[in-house]
Amino acid sequence: MKPIQKILIANRGEIAVRVIRTAKKMGIKTVAVFSDPDAQSLFVQSADEAFSLGGTDARSSYLDVEKVVKACLTTGADAVHPGYGFLSENTDFASQLEKHGIRFIGPKPHSIEAMGDKIGSRLLVAKSGVPVVPGYEGASQEISVFKKEAEKIGYPIMAKASAGGGGKGMRRINSPEELEAGILSAKREALSAFGDDRILLEKYITNPRHVEFQIFGDTKGNIIHLHERDCSLQRRHQKVVEETPAPRYPSDLKIKMSEAAVMAAKSVQYEGAGTVEFILGESGEFYFLEMNTRLQVEHPVTEMTTGLDLVEWQIRVCQGEELPQLQTPSQKGHAMEVRIYAEDPKEGFLPSIGRIHHLSFPTRDYLRIDSGVVSGSEITMFYDPMIAKMIVWGEDRITAIKRLVECLSETIVFGPKTNLQFLQKLVSAKEFAEGKVSTHFIADNEVELLADHTKEELKLALSGTFFTSKELTSPWSKETT
């Protein structure tokens, strides 16, 4: 297969900058597409060429398939990297590119379609022997049927939109009295967000952890995993902290889950980068949640501990090459990622728009900053208000936490309000250092996490006192990879 000559990045912000960086390293030309508000953005300046899509919001620019395909044909791009979000899991877009002989740096449309539907993917992976949460995914959407099935599953249950993602169309239902209102509410939100109001039911797992596996497949049929990521710290189903290796995670459990992740990917003959997500119960039971058929926001923690460039792997697989490694690589040390947002935690985390008058990060050899903005950039109402992803590495988990607290405290943002102090409080928490967290941790401790730092707290965290007791020794000191 002919090597890729020019990649158009159908995305914006930090992920566009990050893809451009790898493409340049590989000697491949790049094209940035941009909306009117993004005309002066860092990613536009970083690419070899830029093409205006016009429009202001995502729907009139980055989500307009016709405009993006036209940009490819006009600029002569022979491949498209979709980043994540926007068109990254859009089968129509991937098919349109295929018709024009333009390569989509991602899985084949049939894989995206198979995993894009929660009901369909549940049935598919269960058939392959992957454990799924006990539930109901039948065709009938009658309330009377939901009531009968919920009784069989046992309360509490989760109602989930079949076409859902990002927590939209999800409701916890605690009793038969709440069922009808919960189902109808989830259906309304699902119809509004996805144009599809089909709902499935799943047993509610108490105090769960969210653990996912990075997987990779090539056109030769090879599929491997690149270790797990723990993404349990979430707010309203949105990940806030991601790390690898997962803390307090037995080796035998890791083997079972990694095998299930690879089986799930094989069920759709997967090619490229993907993530298989599991929910992990308190007693070690695990169930398939979903498979994301794209690069994940948190992929840098995998790169920090394996030394791999996952975007380079994506490009090589798209060119028809075999995976650079056919065995799971070893991991070195521990990596954590947080997302710094322009938002006001004390006002319900509402986006804080406006000009960033000054932005600076500390410089460390163990620190990686992925950002699409600089001093002088505008945070607008049109797009996600993320300022940067901060990723740190340490020889062990405790060192990584200490370094993350330190780097957050030295980050300076003048202009919009940010979640910097919230993140410092979160990663300084004793329970977090002990690895005793679940997906409910932030909601259960929100009042304390939103309180202002005392000088003593910050001083204590930076001194490492939180992390030096004997029982907080890295749980990975006895683990194998």
XYZ file of C-alpha atoms in Angstrom:
481
model
C 0.000 0.000 0.000
C 1.285 3.472 -0.921
C 2.623 5.502 2.051
C 0.478 8.407 3.230
C 1.713 11.762 1.878
C -0.634 14.329 3.417
C -2.956 14.063 6.427
C -5.934 16.353 7.002
C -6.832 16.594 10.688
C -10.608 16.747 11.019
C -10.466 18.203 14.495
C -9.172 21.179 16.466
C -7.309 22.182 19.632
C -4.768 20.060 21.453
C -5.513 16.800 19.626
C -4.917 18.509 16.268
C -1.586 19.869 17.546
C -0.665 16.439 18.882
C -1.421 14.646 15.544
C 0.487 17.295 13.582
C 3.528 16.715 15.817
C 3.691 12.998 15.007
C 2.956 13.486 11.301
C 5.835 15.941 11.008
C 8.138 13.518 12.803
C 7.226 10.933 10.151
C 7.792 13.385 7.282
C 4.093 13.600 6.378
C 2.506 16.920 5.367
C -0.506 18.148 7.354
C -3.649 20.180 6.694
C -5.639 21.910 9.440
C -9.312 22.714 8.874
C -10.784 25.483 10.959
C -13.923 27.445 11.782
C -14.104 31.230 11.953
C -13.406 31.464 15.727
C -10.360 29.197 15.330
C -8.691 31.138 12.495
C -5.757 32.245 14.673
C -5.465 29.076 16.745
C -2.250 27.246 17.541
C -3.206 24.149 15.556
C -3.879 26.249 12.444
C -0.454 27.836 12.747
C 1.218 24.474 13.377
C 0.003 22.699 10.216
C 1.682 22.922 6.799
C -1.589 24.075 5.233
C -4.898 25.377 6.540
C -8.387 25.301 5.039
C -11.307 27.409 6.257
C -14.557 25.555 6.836
C -16.360 28.746 7.784
C -19.099 28.656 10.392
C -18.817 29.183 14.105
C -20.192 26.230 16.033
C -19.218 22.583 15.530
C -22.295 21.695 13.496
C -21.597 24.362 10.875
C -17.896 23.548 10.644
C -16.119 20.438 12.006
C -19.232 18.231 11.923
C -20.157 19.141 8.352
C -19.091 16.006 6.424
C -19.530 17.666 3.030
C -17.241 20.573 3.953
C -14.526 18.334 5.370
C -14.553 16.004 2.355
C -14.340 19.060 0.085
C -11.317 20.246 2.091
C -9.621 16.886 1.484
C -10.255 17.011 -2.260
C -9.169 20.650 -2.531
C -5.918 20.218 -0.617
C -5.042 16.786 -2.015
C -4.955 15.113 1.381
C -4.804 11.342 0.958
C -5.700 10.514 4.585
C -7.743 11.963 7.451
C -7.036 11.728 11.160
C -10.286 12.440 13.031
C -8.813 12.853 16.538
C -11.542 12.119 19.061
C -15.098 13.452 19.259
C -16.506 15.244 16.207
C -16.367 12.779 13.267
C -14.101 10.154 14.840
C -16.886 7.563 15.168
C -19.063 8.644 12.253
C -19.556 5.761 9.812
C -21.021 8.030 7.131
C -17.879 10.174 7.204
C -15.580 7.141 7.022
C -17.640 5.744 4.131
C -17.599 9.070 2.268
C -13.808 9.190 2.494
C -13.577 5.610 1.279
C -15.666 6.477 -1.800
C -13.203 9.221 -2.696
C -10.140 7.031 -2.157
C -9.123 8.938 0.983
C -7.888 6.829 3.880
C -9.565 7.159 7.274
C -7.003 6.759 10.067
C -9.255 4.636 12.229
C -11.198 1.390 12.140
C -13.342 0.197 9.252
C -16.936 1.537 9.156
C -18.377 -1.889 10.054
C -16.416 -1.894 13.353
C -17.549 1.630 14.244
C -21.141 0.723 13.479
C -21.037 -2.544 15.435
C -19.632 -0.913 18.574
C -21.569 2.345 18.294
C -24.817 0.757 19.427
C -24.833 -0.289 23.089
C -27.495 -2.955 22.595
C -25.817 -4.416 19.519
C -22.326 -4.369 21.021
C -23.564 -6.014 24.252
C -25.027 -8.887 22.267
C -21.959 -9.139 20.056
C -19.293 -9.331 22.764
C -21.431 -11.568 24.985
C -21.540 -14.024 22.093
C -17.717 -13.984 22.116
C -17.621 -14.922 25.789
C -16.956 -11.451 27.230
C -18.897 -10.843 30.497
C -21.589 -8.144 30.275
C -23.570 -6.518 33.097
C -26.768 -8.504 33.771
C -29.582 -6.615 32.102
C -32.217 -6.324 29.408
C -31.557 -5.350 25.802
C -34.701 -6.754 24.139
C -36.541 -5.125 21.259
C -39.669 -4.195 23.240
C -39.601 -0.697 24.710
C -42.912 -1.011 26.542
C -42.954 0.218 30.146
C -44.678 -2.983 31.235
C -41.802 -5.040 29.793
C -39.189 -2.816 31.467
C -40.986 -3.337 34.795
C -40.884 -7.125 34.477
C -37.254 -7.151 33.397
C -36.216 -4.742 36.176
C -37.772 -7.097 38.739
C -35.700 -9.947 37.334
C -32.480 -7.886 37.417
C -33.112 -6.432 40.887
C -32.990 -2.774 41.971
C -31.182 -0.444 41.725
C -30.785 -0.518 37.950
C -29.345 1.767 35.289
C -31.360 2.846 32.259
C -29.020 3.648 29.367
C -29.501 5.055 25.893
C -28.518 2.469 23.293
C -26.898 5.142 21.128
C -25.527 6.958 24.178
C -22.221 8.278 25.389
C -20.846 10.823 27.828
C -23.530 10.068 30.389
C -26.390 11.349 28.219
C -29.591 9.311 28.397
C -28.508 7.550 31.609
C -30.621 7.329 34.772
C -30.214 5.429 38.037
C -33.531 3.898 39.084
C -33.740 2.775 42.698
C -37.230 1.296 42.991
C -40.315 0.242 40.994
C -41.908 3.593 41.882
C -39.141 5.473 40.052
C -39.077 3.255 36.964
C -41.570 4.839 34.584
C -40.427 8.414 35.202
C -36.766 7.357 34.941
C -37.277 5.484 31.670
C -39.256 8.295 30.062
C -36.715 10.896 31.183
C -33.816 8.840 29.763
C -35.722 8.362 26.508
C -36.374 12.089 26.105
C -32.713 12.923 26.636
C -31.575 10.122 24.318
C -33.901 11.280 21.541
C -32.701 14.853 21.902
C -28.994 13.958 22.000
C -28.803 11.041 19.559
C -32.082 10.965 17.634
C -32.621 7.424 18.985
C -34.649 6.789 22.142
C -34.025 3.056 22.571
C -33.139 2.180 26.159
C -31.511 -0.848 27.757
C -31.418 -1.813 31.421
C -28.381 -2.909 33.412
C -27.858 -3.955 37.011
C -26.411 -1.059 39.019
C -22.945 -1.960 40.287
C -22.258 -0.492 43.749
C -19.037 1.522 44.220
C -17.613 0.502 40.845
C -14.294 1.347 39.287
C -13.890 2.196 35.629
C -10.996 0.329 34.061
C -10.293 0.324 30.336
C -7.796 -1.391 28.057
C -5.970 0.208 25.156
C -6.104 -2.247 22.270
C -4.582 -2.146 18.798
C -5.262 -4.177 15.675
C -3.769 -4.283 12.184
C -4.897 -5.404 8.736
C -3.054 -8.735 9.174
C -5.429 -9.841 11.939
C -3.055 -9.118 14.831
C -4.683 -7.617 17.937
C -2.870 -6.868 21.195
C -3.537 -4.821 24.315
C -1.263 -2.064 25.637
C -2.257 -2.338 29.308
C -5.063 -0.805 31.298
C -6.027 2.681 32.457
C -8.006 3.424 35.609
C -10.506 6.212 34.953
C -12.609 5.879 38.105
C -12.428 9.520 39.142
C -15.343 10.962 37.208
C -17.802 13.803 37.519
C -21.214 13.251 35.957
C -19.779 10.357 33.941
C -16.963 12.534 32.572
C -13.424 11.370 33.374
C -11.376 13.746 35.508
C -8.209 11.771 36.382
C -6.755 8.864 34.425
C -3.790 6.709 35.352
C -1.868 3.594 34.509
C -1.194 1.042 35.936
C -4.501 0.830 37.832
C -3.957 0.900 41.625
C -4.844 -2.070 43.821
C -5.311 -4.309 40.832
C -4.286 -7.998 41.119
C -2.239 -9.520 38.312
C -4.642 -12.429 37.753
C -7.541 -9.990 37.315
C -5.510 -7.999 34.827
C -4.863 -11.109 32.754
C -8.568 -12.015 32.662
C -9.656 -8.491 31.697
C -6.955 -8.066 29.060
C -7.990 -11.356 27.447
C -11.634 -10.208 27.449
C -10.610 -6.875 25.878
C -8.791 -8.617 23.037
C -11.753 -10.985 22.525
C -14.099 -7.997 22.253
C -11.855 -6.406 19.621
C -11.597 -9.655 17.683
C -15.399 -9.926 17.582
C -15.391 -7.032 15.063
C -12.035 -7.783 13.325
C -10.759 -4.522 14.742
C -8.081 -2.419 13.032
C -6.355 0.595 14.564
C -6.530 2.117 18.046
C -9.495 1.380 20.289
C -10.432 1.166 23.937
C -12.456 -1.538 25.636
C -14.107 -0.218 28.795
C -15.107 -2.319 31.800
C -16.912 -1.685 35.048
C -15.163 -3.354 37.975
C -17.140 -4.356 41.075
C -15.931 -4.302 44.686
C -15.379 -8.061 44.801
C -13.406 -8.177 41.551
C -16.207 -9.018 39.114
C -15.934 -7.148 35.847
C -18.275 -6.467 32.950
C -17.982 -5.012 29.445
C -19.286 -1.437 29.229
C -18.500 -0.342 25.687
C -15.770 -0.096 23.094
C -14.613 3.294 21.854
C -13.472 2.984 18.261
C -10.975 5.849 18.324
C -7.961 7.272 20.081
C -8.836 8.284 23.651
C -8.198 11.627 25.334
C -6.163 9.799 27.973
C -3.860 7.915 25.573
C -0.751 9.868 26.786
C -0.598 7.914 30.070
C -0.199 4.733 28.029
C 2.473 6.429 25.934
C 4.318 7.667 29.047
C 4.637 4.168 30.543
C 5.300 2.204 27.329
C 7.404 4.713 25.397
C 5.141 4.263 22.339
C 3.646 6.869 19.994
C 0.081 5.662 19.442
C -0.651 8.154 16.655
C 2.370 6.802 14.782
C 0.963 3.290 15.252
C -2.378 4.475 13.854
C -0.720 5.916 10.765
C 1.404 2.805 10.173
C -1.598 0.468 10.502
C -3.569 2.695 8.110
C -0.744 2.305 5.597
C -1.177 -1.470 5.778
C 1.867 -2.135 7.951
C 1.941 -4.824 10.611
C 1.794 -3.661 14.241
C 5.257 -2.423 15.278
C 5.125 -4.939 18.157
C 3.129 -8.171 18.239
C 3.446 -8.662 21.991
C 2.202 -6.426 24.785
C 5.137 -4.166 25.742
C 6.352 -3.864 29.324
C 5.359 -0.821 31.360
C 7.783 1.404 33.191
C 6.715 3.487 36.193
C 3.357 5.166 36.698
C 1.598 7.953 34.746
C -1.365 10.215 35.581
C -3.358 12.695 33.525
C -5.721 15.491 34.503
C -7.606 17.880 32.261
C -7.305 21.574 33.058
C -10.489 23.380 32.069
C -11.600 27.002 31.844
C -14.586 26.521 34.111
C -15.919 27.599 37.470
C -16.230 24.625 39.849
C -18.189 26.691 42.371
C -20.807 27.545 39.748
C -21.545 23.991 38.753
C -18.410 23.776 36.580
C -19.897 26.173 34.039
C -17.470 27.098 31.230
C -15.564 30.335 31.876
C -15.071 32.023 28.525
C -12.755 34.894 27.676
C -9.148 35.704 26.817
C -6.267 33.846 28.463
C -4.006 36.778 29.325
C -1.185 34.587 30.567
C -0.626 30.835 30.546
C 2.464 29.038 31.771
C 3.348 25.560 32.948
C 6.344 24.277 34.878
C 9.075 22.542 32.920
C 10.083 19.060 34.056
C 11.504 16.028 32.299
C 8.650 13.931 33.759
C 5.901 16.353 32.665
C 3.999 16.429 29.374
C 1.565 19.195 28.454
C -0.822 18.693 25.527
C -2.499 22.005 24.792
C -4.110 23.849 21.931
C -3.985 27.313 23.489
C -1.316 29.841 24.483
C -1.256 33.222 26.188
C -3.624 35.470 24.248
C -5.933 32.647 23.092
C -9.687 32.969 23.504
C -11.894 30.429 25.222
C -15.158 30.738 23.314
C -18.699 29.565 23.884
C -18.547 27.412 20.760
C -16.235 24.587 21.865
C -14.994 22.498 24.757
C -13.211 24.812 27.245
C -10.241 22.507 27.883
C -6.986 24.436 28.323
C -4.584 21.518 28.548
C -3.984 17.945 29.535
C -1.287 17.625 32.175
C 0.448 14.244 32.248
C 3.134 13.311 34.761
C 5.306 10.245 35.162
C 6.896 8.810 38.287
C 8.915 5.746 39.213
C 5.889 4.646 41.270
C 2.345 5.865 41.931
C 3.124 7.884 45.013
C 5.897 9.770 43.240
C 3.549 10.481 40.320
C 0.926 11.933 42.699
C 3.458 14.171 44.430
C 4.739 15.435 41.099
C 1.221 16.076 39.817
C 0.335 18.159 42.895
C 3.553 20.110 42.462
C 3.014 20.792 38.740
C -0.607 21.860 39.251
C 0.447 24.297 41.965
C 3.020 25.878 39.619
C 0.625 26.301 36.681
C -0.458 29.885 36.059
C -3.612 30.921 34.198
C -4.638 34.584 34.167
C -8.029 35.214 32.643
C -10.827 32.636 32.823
C -11.561 30.763 36.012
C -10.175 27.240 36.092
C -10.493 23.912 37.888
C -6.829 23.999 39.000
C -7.548 24.179 42.725
C -10.250 21.519 42.465
C -7.760 19.181 40.783
C -5.135 19.841 43.459
C -7.635 19.007 46.205
C -8.688 15.879 44.361
C -5.252 14.372 43.775
C -4.138 15.407 47.278
C -6.943 13.409 48.909
C -5.769 10.657 51.226
C -8.283 8.199 49.744
C -6.891 8.855 46.279
C -3.336 8.199 47.457
C -4.569 4.906 48.900
C -6.299 4.015 45.634
C -9.628 3.763 47.465
C -11.814 5.482 44.876
C -14.868 4.638 42.842
C -16.832 6.433 40.161
C -18.847 8.032 43.000
C -15.879 9.538 44.839
C -16.185 13.092 43.507
C -19.958 13.271 43.988
C -19.648 11.883 47.526
C -16.937 14.414 48.468
C -17.908 17.406 46.357
C -18.378 19.869 49.228
C -14.915 19.199 50.612
C -13.303 19.173 47.170
C -14.809 22.551 46.320
C -13.636 24.186 49.532
C -10.715 26.568 49.253
C -7.253 25.219 49.948
C -5.718 26.113 53.248
C -2.035 26.960 53.120
C -1.411 24.078 55.501
C -3.097 21.593 53.182
C -1.073 22.610 50.172
C 2.141 22.694 52.163
C 1.397 19.229 53.523
C 0.653 17.830 50.072
C 3.770 19.312 48.520
C 5.928 18.059 51.358
C 4.797 14.534 50.564
C 3.509 13.857 54.073
C 0.233 12.574 52.609
C 2.074 9.888 50.721
C 4.882 8.645 52.899
C 3.204 6.321 55.392
C 4.093 2.646 55.115
C 0.633 1.545 53.973
C 0.766 4.028 51.079
C 3.738 2.338 49.467
C 3.011 1.914 45.777
C 0.749 -1.104 45.269
C 2.734 -1.750 42.109
C 5.934 -2.543 43.933
C 4.780 -6.175 44.035
C 2.993 -6.302 40.704
C 4.287 -7.701 37.486
C 3.569 -6.266 34.083
